[in-house]
Protein backbone atom coordinates (compact mmCIF):
# COMPACT_ATOMS: atom_id res chain seq x y z
CA MET A 1 119.93 13.44 113.74
CA THR A 2 123.55 14.04 115.61
CA TRP A 3 124.13 17.28 114.59
CA ILE A 4 120.44 18.89 114.94
CA LEU A 5 121.59 17.35 119.21
CA ALA A 6 125.09 18.54 119.07
CA PHE A 7 123.97 22.32 118.19
CA ASN A 8 120.86 22.01 120.80
CA SER A 9 123.15 20.87 123.01
CA TRP A 10 125.45 23.46 122.52
CA MET A 11 122.86 26.36 122.91
CA GLN A 12 121.99 24.87 126.70
CA THR A 13 125.83 24.38 128.02
CA PRO A 14 127.97 26.56 125.54
CA GLN A 15 131.51 26.21 125.25
CA GLY A 16 134.57 26.48 123.28
CA HIS A 17 133.90 29.49 122.00
CA THR A 18 134.91 33.20 122.74
CA ILE A 19 132.92 36.55 121.44
CA VAL A 20 134.98 39.27 119.41
CA ASP A 21 132.98 42.26 118.82
CA GLY A 22 129.55 40.73 119.45
CA ILE A 23 130.62 37.69 117.20
CA VAL A 24 130.38 33.89 118.47
CA VAL A 25 133.87 32.56 117.53
CA PRO A 26 134.50 28.88 117.76
CA VAL A 27 138.07 28.56 119.38
CA ASP A 28 137.57 24.61 119.60
CA TRP A 29 135.55 22.17 118.26
CA PHE A 30 135.64 19.46 119.80
CA GLU A 31 134.06 21.32 123.11
CA ILE A 32 131.57 22.70 121.33
CA ILE A 33 130.21 19.33 120.01
CA PHE A 34 130.31 17.62 122.41
CA ASN A 35 129.37 19.30 125.31
CA PRO A 36 128.09 18.15 128.87
CA TYR A 37 124.49 17.43 128.11
CA PHE A 38 125.41 15.56 124.26
CA LEU A 39 125.66 12.39 125.28
CA TYR A 40 123.37 12.17 127.33
CA ARG A 41 120.76 13.55 124.84
CA LEU A 42 122.47 11.56 121.95
CA VAL A 43 121.73 8.41 124.12
CA HIS A 44 118.37 9.80 125.18
CA MET A 45 117.09 9.87 121.80
CA GLY A 46 118.84 6.25 120.55
CA LEU A 47 117.04 4.90 123.03
CA ALA A 48 113.93 6.31 122.16
CA GLU A 49 114.30 5.60 118.76
CA PHE A 50 114.79 1.80 119.37
CA LEU A 51 111.15 2.05 121.56
CA CYS A 52 109.87 4.31 118.87
CA MET A 53 110.01 0.42 116.44
CA ALA A 54 109.76 -1.82 119.06
CA LEU A 55 106.05 -0.13 119.58
CA LEU A 56 105.43 -0.14 115.89
CA VAL A 57 106.92 -4.07 115.44
CA ALA A 58 104.39 -4.62 118.14
CA ALA A 59 101.66 -2.96 116.68
CA THR A 60 102.30 -4.15 113.55
CA GLY A 61 102.64 -7.44 114.88
CA ALA A 62 99.55 -7.77 117.06
CA TYR A 63 97.46 -6.42 113.51
CA HIS A 64 98.73 -9.54 112.00
CA LEU A 65 97.27 -12.04 115.07
CA LEU A 66 94.04 -10.35 115.38
CA LYS A 67 93.13 -10.71 111.39
CA ASN A 68 95.22 -13.78 111.55
CA GLN A 69 97.62 -13.93 109.12
CA TYR A 70 101.52 -14.79 109.53
CA GLN A 71 100.85 -16.55 112.82
CA THR A 72 104.52 -17.79 113.59
CA GLY A 73 105.97 -14.47 111.91
CA SER A 74 103.42 -12.32 113.92
CA ARG A 75 104.50 -13.79 117.27
CA LYS A 76 107.94 -13.81 116.36
CA MET A 77 107.76 -10.03 116.00
CA VAL A 78 105.38 -9.68 119.50
CA MET A 79 107.51 -11.45 121.42
CA MET A 80 110.72 -9.42 120.18
CA ALA A 81 109.44 -6.06 120.67
CA LEU A 82 108.22 -7.28 123.83
CA TRP A 83 111.61 -7.99 125.17
CA MET A 84 113.48 -5.05 123.28
CA LEU A 85 110.45 -3.17 125.39
CA ALA A 86 111.36 -5.05 128.48
CA LEU A 87 115.20 -4.08 128.33
CA MET A 88 115.06 -0.26 126.71
CA ALA A 89 112.06 1.14 128.87
CA PRO A 90 113.90 0.79 132.14
CA LEU A 91 117.15 1.66 130.77
CA GLN A 92 115.59 4.75 128.95
CA ALA A 93 114.57 5.44 132.18
CA VAL A 94 117.53 5.52 134.10
CA VAL A 95 119.31 7.88 130.89
CA GLY A 96 116.60 9.84 131.56
CA ASP A 97 116.82 10.71 135.32
CA GLN A 98 120.89 10.75 134.41
CA HIS A 99 120.07 13.32 132.07
CA GLY A 100 117.87 15.35 134.49
CA LEU A 101 120.90 15.38 137.15
CA ASN A 102 122.81 16.89 134.91
CA THR A 103 120.83 19.95 133.98
CA LEU A 104 120.59 20.01 137.18
CA GLU A 105 124.03 20.67 137.54
CA HIS A 106 124.33 23.31 134.85
CA GLN A 107 121.11 24.82 135.17
CA PRO A 108 119.31 24.35 138.17
CA ILE A 109 116.90 27.16 137.27
CA LYS A 110 115.47 25.04 134.09
CA VAL A 111 114.98 22.27 136.85
CA ALA A 112 113.28 23.90 139.36
CA ALA A 113 110.93 25.41 136.54
CA MET A 114 109.82 21.74 135.45
CA GLU A 115 109.09 20.54 138.67
CA GLY A 116 107.34 23.40 139.58
CA ALA A 117 109.27 25.13 142.12
CA LEU A 118 109.21 28.71 141.04
CA VAL A 119 105.50 28.96 141.54
CA ALA A 120 106.25 27.72 145.60
CA ILE A 121 108.98 30.21 145.35
CA LEU A 122 107.60 32.95 143.67
CA GLY A 123 103.91 32.74 144.84
CA ARG A 124 102.18 32.75 141.31
């Protein structure tokens, strides 16, 4: 996951390279990997993984509760998953907002397109 995020982030905000005869040549691998988008995307993706797993655990626990199986363990599963969701969901929203503000700084046209501002500006 990390390398895919690093490469995709670099394509959004390319840094640490030069172009020689039409070929991209790396100059600074640290800048290439840790570009302005990478950390926001890494944290956002990591939180999304925790949220998905919490939902899976909650669903599994709820299924067992509905079937009257493993009541004690199922209650713990659901409670732990709900606590994880309660903590991670607001944090994910904050990180997503920060990622959006970072995108606004580096690619304002992209944010305008996401928000539909281009339609209002261009009249299409």
